[in-house]
Coordinates of C-alpha atoms and ligand atoms in Angstrom, one line a residue:
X119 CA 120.0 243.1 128.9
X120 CA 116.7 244.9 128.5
X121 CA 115.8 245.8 132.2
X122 CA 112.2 247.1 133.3
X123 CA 112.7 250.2 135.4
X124 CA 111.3 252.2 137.8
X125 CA 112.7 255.6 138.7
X126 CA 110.8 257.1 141.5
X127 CA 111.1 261.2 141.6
X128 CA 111.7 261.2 138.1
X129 CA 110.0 264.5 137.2
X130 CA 113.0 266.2 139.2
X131 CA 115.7 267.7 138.2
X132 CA 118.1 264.7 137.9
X133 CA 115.1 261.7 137.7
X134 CA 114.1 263.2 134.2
X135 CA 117.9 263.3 133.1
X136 CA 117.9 259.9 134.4
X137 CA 114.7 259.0 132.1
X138 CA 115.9 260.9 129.1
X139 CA 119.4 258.9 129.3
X140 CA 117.6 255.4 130.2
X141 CA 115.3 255.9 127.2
X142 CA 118.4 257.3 125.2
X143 CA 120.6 254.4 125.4
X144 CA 117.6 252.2 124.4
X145 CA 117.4 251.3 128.7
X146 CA 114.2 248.3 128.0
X147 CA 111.2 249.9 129.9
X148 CA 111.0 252.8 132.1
X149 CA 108.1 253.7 134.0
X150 CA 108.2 256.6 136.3
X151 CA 106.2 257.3 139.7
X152 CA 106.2 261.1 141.0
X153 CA 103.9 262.8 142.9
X154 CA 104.3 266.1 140.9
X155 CA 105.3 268.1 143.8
X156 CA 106.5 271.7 142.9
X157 CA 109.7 270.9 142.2
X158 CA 108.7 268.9 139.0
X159 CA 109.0 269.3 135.6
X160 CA 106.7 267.7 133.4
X161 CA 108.3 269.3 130.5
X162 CA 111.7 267.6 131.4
X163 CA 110.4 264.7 130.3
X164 CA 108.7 265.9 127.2
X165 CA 111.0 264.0 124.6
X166 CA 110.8 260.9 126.7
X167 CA 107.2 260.2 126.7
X168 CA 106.9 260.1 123.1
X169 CA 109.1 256.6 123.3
X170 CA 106.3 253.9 123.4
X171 CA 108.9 252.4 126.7
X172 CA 107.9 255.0 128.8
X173 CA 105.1 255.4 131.3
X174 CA 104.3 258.2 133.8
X175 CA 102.4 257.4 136.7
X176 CA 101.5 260.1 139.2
X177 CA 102.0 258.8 142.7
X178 CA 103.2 258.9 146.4
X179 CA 106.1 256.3 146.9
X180 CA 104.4 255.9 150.6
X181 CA 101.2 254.6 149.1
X182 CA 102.4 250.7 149.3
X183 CA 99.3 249.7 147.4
X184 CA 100.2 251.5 144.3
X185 CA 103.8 250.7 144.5
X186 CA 102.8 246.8 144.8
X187 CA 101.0 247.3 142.0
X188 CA 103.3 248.8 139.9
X189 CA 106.4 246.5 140.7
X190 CA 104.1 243.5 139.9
X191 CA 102.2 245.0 136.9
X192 CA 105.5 246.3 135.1
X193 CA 107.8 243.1 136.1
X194 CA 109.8 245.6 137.6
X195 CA 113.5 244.3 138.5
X196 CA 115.5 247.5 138.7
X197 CA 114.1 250.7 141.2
X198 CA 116.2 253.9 141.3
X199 CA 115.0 255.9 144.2
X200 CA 115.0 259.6 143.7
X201 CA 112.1 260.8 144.9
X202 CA 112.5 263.2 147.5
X203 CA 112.5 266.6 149.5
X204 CA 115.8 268.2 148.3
X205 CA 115.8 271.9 149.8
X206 CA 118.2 272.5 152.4
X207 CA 116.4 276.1 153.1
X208 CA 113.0 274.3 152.9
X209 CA 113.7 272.0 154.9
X210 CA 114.7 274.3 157.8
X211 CA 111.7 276.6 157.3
X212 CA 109.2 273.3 157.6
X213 CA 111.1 269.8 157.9
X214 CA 107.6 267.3 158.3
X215 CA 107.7 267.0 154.7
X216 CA 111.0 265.4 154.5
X217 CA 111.1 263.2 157.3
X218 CA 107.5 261.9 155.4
X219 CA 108.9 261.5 152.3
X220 CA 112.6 260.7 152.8
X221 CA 112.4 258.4 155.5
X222 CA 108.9 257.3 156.0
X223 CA 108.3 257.1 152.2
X224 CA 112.0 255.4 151.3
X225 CA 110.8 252.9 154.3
X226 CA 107.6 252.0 152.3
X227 CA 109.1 252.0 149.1
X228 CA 112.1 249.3 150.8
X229 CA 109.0 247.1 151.9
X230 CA 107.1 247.3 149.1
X231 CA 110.4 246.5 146.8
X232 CA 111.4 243.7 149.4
X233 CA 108.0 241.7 149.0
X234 CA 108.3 242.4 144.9
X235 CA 111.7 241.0 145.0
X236 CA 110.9 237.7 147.5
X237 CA 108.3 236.4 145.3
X238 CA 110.8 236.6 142.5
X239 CA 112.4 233.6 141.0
X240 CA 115.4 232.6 139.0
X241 CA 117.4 235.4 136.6
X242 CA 114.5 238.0 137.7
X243 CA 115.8 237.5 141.4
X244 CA 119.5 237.5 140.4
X245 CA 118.7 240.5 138.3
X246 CA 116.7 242.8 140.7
X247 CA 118.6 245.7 141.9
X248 CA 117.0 248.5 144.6
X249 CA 119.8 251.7 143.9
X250 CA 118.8 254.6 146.4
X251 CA 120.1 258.1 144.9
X252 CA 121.7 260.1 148.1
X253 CA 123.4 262.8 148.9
X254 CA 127.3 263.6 149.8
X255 CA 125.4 265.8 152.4
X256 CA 125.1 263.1 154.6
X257 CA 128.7 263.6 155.8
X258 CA 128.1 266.8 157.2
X259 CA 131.1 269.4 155.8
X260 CA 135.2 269.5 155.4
X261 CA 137.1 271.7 156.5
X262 CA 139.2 273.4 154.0
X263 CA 142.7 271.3 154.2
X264 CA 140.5 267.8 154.6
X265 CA 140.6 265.1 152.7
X266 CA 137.8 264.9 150.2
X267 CA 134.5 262.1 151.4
X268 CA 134.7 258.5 149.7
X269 CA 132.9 255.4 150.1
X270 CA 134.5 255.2 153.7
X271 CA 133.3 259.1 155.2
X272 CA 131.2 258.7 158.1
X273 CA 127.6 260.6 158.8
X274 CA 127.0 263.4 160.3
X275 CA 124.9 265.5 158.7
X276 CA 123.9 269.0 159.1
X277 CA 120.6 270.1 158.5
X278 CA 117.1 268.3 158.6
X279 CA 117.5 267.7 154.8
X280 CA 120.7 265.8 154.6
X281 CA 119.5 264.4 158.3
X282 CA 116.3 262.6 156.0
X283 CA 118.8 261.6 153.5
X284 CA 121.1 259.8 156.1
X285 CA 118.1 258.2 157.4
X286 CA 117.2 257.1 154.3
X287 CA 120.7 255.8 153.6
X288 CA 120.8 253.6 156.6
X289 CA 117.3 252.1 156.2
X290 CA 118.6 251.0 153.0
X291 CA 121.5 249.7 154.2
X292 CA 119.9 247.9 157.0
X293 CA 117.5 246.7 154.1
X294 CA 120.5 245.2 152.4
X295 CA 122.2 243.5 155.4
X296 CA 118.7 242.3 157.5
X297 CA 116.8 241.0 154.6
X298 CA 119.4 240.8 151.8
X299 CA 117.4 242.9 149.3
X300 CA 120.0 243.5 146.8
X301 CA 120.8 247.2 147.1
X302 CA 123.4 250.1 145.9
X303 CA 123.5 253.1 147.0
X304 CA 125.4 256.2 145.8
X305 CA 126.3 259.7 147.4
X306 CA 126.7 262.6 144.9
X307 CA 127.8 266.2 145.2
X308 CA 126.1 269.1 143.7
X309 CA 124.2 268.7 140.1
X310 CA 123.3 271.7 137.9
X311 CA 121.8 271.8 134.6
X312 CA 119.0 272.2 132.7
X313 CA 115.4 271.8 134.0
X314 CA 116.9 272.2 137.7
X315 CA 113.9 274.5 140.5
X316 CA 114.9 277.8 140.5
X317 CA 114.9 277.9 144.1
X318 CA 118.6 276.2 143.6
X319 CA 121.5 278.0 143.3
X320 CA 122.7 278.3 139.7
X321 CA 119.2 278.8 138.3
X322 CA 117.8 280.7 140.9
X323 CA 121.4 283.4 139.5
X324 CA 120.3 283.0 136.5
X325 CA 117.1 283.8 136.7
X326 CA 117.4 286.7 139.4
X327 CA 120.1 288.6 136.6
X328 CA 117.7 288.0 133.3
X329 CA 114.9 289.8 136.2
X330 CA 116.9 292.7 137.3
X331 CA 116.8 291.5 140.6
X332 CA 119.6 290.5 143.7
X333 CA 121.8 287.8 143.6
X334 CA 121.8 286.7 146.9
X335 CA 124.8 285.5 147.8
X336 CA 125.0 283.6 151.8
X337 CA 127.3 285.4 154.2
X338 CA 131.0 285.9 152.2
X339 CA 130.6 282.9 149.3
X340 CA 133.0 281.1 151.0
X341 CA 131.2 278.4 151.3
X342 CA 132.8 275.8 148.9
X343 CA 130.8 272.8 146.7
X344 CA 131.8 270.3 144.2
X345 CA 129.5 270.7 141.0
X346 CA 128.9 268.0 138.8
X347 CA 126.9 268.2 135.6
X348 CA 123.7 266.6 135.8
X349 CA 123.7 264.3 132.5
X350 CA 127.6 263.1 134.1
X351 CA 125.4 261.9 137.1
X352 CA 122.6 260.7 135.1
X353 CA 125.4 258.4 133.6
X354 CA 127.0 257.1 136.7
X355 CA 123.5 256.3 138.1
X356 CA 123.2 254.4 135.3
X357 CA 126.0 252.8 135.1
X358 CA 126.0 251.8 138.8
X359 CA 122.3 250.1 138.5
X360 CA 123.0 248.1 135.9
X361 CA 127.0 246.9 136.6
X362 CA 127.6 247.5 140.5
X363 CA 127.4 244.4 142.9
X364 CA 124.4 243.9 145.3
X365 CA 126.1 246.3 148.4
X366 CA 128.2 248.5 146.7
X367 CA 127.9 252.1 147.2
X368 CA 129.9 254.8 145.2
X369 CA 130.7 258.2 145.8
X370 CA 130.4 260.4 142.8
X371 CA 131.4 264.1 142.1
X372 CA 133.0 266.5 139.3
X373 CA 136.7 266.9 140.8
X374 CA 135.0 270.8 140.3
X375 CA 135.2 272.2 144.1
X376 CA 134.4 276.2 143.6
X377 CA 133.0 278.3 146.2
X378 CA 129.6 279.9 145.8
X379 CA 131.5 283.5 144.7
X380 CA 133.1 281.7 142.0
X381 CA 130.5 280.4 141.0
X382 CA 128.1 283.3 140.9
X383 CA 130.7 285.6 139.4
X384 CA 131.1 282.9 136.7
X385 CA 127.8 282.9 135.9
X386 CA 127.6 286.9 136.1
X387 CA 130.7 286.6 133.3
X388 CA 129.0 284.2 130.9
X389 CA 125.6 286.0 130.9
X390 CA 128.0 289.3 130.2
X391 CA 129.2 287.5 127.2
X392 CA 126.0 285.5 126.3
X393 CA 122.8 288.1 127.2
X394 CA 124.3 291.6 128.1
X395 CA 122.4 294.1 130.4
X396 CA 121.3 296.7 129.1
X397 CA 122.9 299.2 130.4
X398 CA 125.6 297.3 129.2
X399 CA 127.5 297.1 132.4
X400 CA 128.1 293.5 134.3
X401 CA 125.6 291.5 136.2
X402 CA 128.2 291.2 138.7
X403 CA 126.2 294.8 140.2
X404 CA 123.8 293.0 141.4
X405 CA 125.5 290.5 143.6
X406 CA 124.5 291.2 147.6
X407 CA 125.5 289.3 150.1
X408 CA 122.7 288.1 152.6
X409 CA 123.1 286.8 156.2
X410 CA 123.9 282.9 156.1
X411 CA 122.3 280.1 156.5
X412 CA 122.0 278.3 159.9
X413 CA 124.4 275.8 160.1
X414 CA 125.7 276.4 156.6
X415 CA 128.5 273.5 155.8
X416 CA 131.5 275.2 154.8
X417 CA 132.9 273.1 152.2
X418 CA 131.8 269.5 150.5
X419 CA 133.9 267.6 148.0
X420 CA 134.2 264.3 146.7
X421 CA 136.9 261.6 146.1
X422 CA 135.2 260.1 142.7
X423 CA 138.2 257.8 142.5
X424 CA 136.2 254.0 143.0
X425 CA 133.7 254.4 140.4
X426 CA 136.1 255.8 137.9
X427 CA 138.5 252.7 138.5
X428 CA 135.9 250.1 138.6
X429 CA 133.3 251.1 136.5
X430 CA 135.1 253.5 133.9
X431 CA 133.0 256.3 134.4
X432 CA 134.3 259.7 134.1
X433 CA 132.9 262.9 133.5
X434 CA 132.4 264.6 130.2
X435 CA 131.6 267.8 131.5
X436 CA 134.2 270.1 133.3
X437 CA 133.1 273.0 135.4
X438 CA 133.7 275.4 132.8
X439 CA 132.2 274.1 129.6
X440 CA 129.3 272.7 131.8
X441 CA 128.3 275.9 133.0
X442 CA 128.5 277.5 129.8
X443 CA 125.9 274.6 128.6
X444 CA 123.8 275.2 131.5
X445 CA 123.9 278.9 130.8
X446 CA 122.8 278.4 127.3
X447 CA 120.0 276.2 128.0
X448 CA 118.5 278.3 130.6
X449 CA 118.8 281.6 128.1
X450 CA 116.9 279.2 125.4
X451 CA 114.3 278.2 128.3
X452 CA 113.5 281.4 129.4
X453 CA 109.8 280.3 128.9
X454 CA 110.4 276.9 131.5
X455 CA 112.0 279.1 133.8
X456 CA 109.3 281.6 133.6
X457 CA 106.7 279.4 133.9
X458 CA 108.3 277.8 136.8
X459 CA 108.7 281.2 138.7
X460 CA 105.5 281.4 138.3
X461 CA 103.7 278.2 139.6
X462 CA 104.3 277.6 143.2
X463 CA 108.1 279.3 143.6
X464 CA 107.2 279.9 147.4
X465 CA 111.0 280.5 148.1
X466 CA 110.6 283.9 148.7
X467 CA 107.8 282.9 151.5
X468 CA 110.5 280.1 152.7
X469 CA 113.2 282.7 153.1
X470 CA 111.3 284.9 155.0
X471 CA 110.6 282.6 157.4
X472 CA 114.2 281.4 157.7
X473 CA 115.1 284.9 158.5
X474 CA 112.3 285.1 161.0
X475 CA 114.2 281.9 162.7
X476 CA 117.7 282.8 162.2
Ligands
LIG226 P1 114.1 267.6 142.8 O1 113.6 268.3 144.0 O2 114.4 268.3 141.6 O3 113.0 266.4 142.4 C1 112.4 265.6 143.3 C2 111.3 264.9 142.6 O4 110.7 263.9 143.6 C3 110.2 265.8 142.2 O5 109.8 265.5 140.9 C4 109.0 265.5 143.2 O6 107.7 265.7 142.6 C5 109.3 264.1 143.5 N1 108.7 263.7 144.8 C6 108.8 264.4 146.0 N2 108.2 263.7 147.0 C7 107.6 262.6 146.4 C8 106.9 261.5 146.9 N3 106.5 261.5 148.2 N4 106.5 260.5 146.1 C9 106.8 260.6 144.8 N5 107.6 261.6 144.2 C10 108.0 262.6 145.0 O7 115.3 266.7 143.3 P2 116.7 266.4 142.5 O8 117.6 267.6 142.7 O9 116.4 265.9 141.2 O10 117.3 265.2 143.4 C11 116.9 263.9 143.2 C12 117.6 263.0 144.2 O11 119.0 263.1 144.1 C13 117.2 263.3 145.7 O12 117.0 262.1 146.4 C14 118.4 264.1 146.2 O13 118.6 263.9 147.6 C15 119.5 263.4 145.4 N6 120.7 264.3 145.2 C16 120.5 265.6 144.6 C17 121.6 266.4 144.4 C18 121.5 267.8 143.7 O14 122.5 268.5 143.6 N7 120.3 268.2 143.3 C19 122.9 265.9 144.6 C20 123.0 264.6 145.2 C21 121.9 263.8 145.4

């Protein structure tokens, strides 16, 4: 079935994985609305535009008009809904921006998807699917003998970040039950790969060794996530929109729980191996460990056991050979990266300012 998609956010990090997969597996049309905030990447969706089933449209996913538009112009009848604020540290310094986008803009894209899909008939109606693209953060944190979250965790998130996401989660939800719009919605743990802001973890390492300069570590790297590699995800979000029931909601993860040490350390060893200092002695020197984060969750992880069992997916990535991939692509980007720095990386201003407040 050729579907006619539209993947909102997806200049991100995982929207343009999610475009370079639809338009890989031959995915009918897919037509992309971002408002090119800095966390975009044009350039991650380079290779994609060149298909003549692509089409970028720069946009806001709260300006109903254009989303009418769109949905009705491009026959839409699948929406996968990344668009979003996605910093956990930006959203403490200055949280406006995500309650606006992740909950006021998710509730205009819902409306505007909800009218498309009423004045559907037929196999179009049947067919039309709204999948929202959340967060395991909405479950707030484990401790470190818990049980890891599924389909059945409760909210209770943490900071105003995954507080948006939760929002967002149960407007959809409520979008689903009140009005029946046909919805899925899925809760990941942490992606890394290529084209990922530099003001995330693994790239931000990454980029702070190749410079010379710290790598800030929060409080002890304790602090304990389950990484998944971003083309795996791309693949389940796939996967779900097109196969998953009208209500279903997965949780998906990498079965790859490593605290931040581990993780910088591991990164430190690869670029050791990969793109040696210098001096020729380990990045690992540069590793300092910074005060933490207000309420930092200790440890997320994810059971990924439902979508596996009814949907076959699995990972092809494990922790290891993905982050030597990820290391690899980022040492053949140095240019992206660069240029990314470069153009509106205000993190430095952002963690000021949450040092001001902590
Ligand atoms: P990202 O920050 O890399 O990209 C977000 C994209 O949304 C950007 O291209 C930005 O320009 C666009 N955008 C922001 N506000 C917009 C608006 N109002 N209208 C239109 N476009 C707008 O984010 P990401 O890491 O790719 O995350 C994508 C989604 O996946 C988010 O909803 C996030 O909550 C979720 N998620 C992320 C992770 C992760 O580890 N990164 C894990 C689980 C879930």
């Amino acid at each position: 079935m050729m579907r006619r998609v539209l993947v909102t956010g997806g200049a991100g990090f995982i929207g343009s994985a999610l475009v370079r997969h639809l338009i890989g597996e031959g995915t009918g049309r897919v037509v992309v609305l971002d408002k090119l905030t800095y966390a975009a990447s044009p350039a991650a969706l380079e290779a994609a535009s060149r298909s003549p089933r692509y089409r970028f449209v720069r946009g806001d996913i709260g300006d109903r008009a254009l989303v009418s538009r769109l949905l009705a112009e491009e026959a839409i009848d699948l929406v996968i809904h990344l668009a979003a604020e996605t910093h956990v540290d930006r959203s403490i310094a200055g949280p406006a921006a995500f309650v606006e986008t992740n909950i006021v803009g998710t509730f205009h894209l819902l409306e505007a998807a909800l009218e498309h899909w009423q004045a559907l008939e037929g196999e179009a109606k049947a067919r039309f699917r709204f999948h929202h693209v959340s967060t395991d953060e909405v479950h707030g944190d484990l401790d470190f003998g818990d049980a890891p979250f599924d389909e059945g965790s409760g909210y209770d998130p943490s900071s105003p970040y995954s507080a948006s996401k939760a929002a967002s989660d149960h407007l959809v939800a409520a979008w689903g039950r009140t009005y029946g719009l046909p919805v899925l919605v899925t809760n990941c743990s942490n992606n890394y790969g290529p084209f990922q802001s530099p003001d995330k973890l693994i790239p931000r390492i990454i980029a702070n060794a190749l410079g010379g300069r710290e790598l800030p570590v929060y409080g002890e790297g304790r602090n304990v996530r389950d990484w998944l590699y971003v083309e795996d995800h791309a693949a389940a979000l796939a996967l779900v929109a097109t196969r998953a029931a009208p209500g279903a909601r997965y949780a998906i993860g990498g079965r790859a729980e490593r605290s931040n040490l581990t993780v910088v350390r591991g990164l430190c060893d690869l670029l050791d191996r990969l793109s040696p200092r210098a001096d020729g002695r380990s990045y690992r020197r540069q590793v300092t460990f910074v005060a933490d984060r207000p309420g930092h969750d200790l440890r997320y992880a994810i059971d990924p056991s439902r979508i596996e069992r009814e949907l076959g997916w699995l990972r092809v990535h494990d922790f290891e050979s993905g982050l030597e991939a990820c290391v690899r692509w980022y040492l053949a980007n140095r240019d992206w990266m660069d240029r990314f720095v470069g153009a509106g990386y205000a993190l430095e201003a952002a963690g000021d300012r949450l040092r001001g407040a902590a």
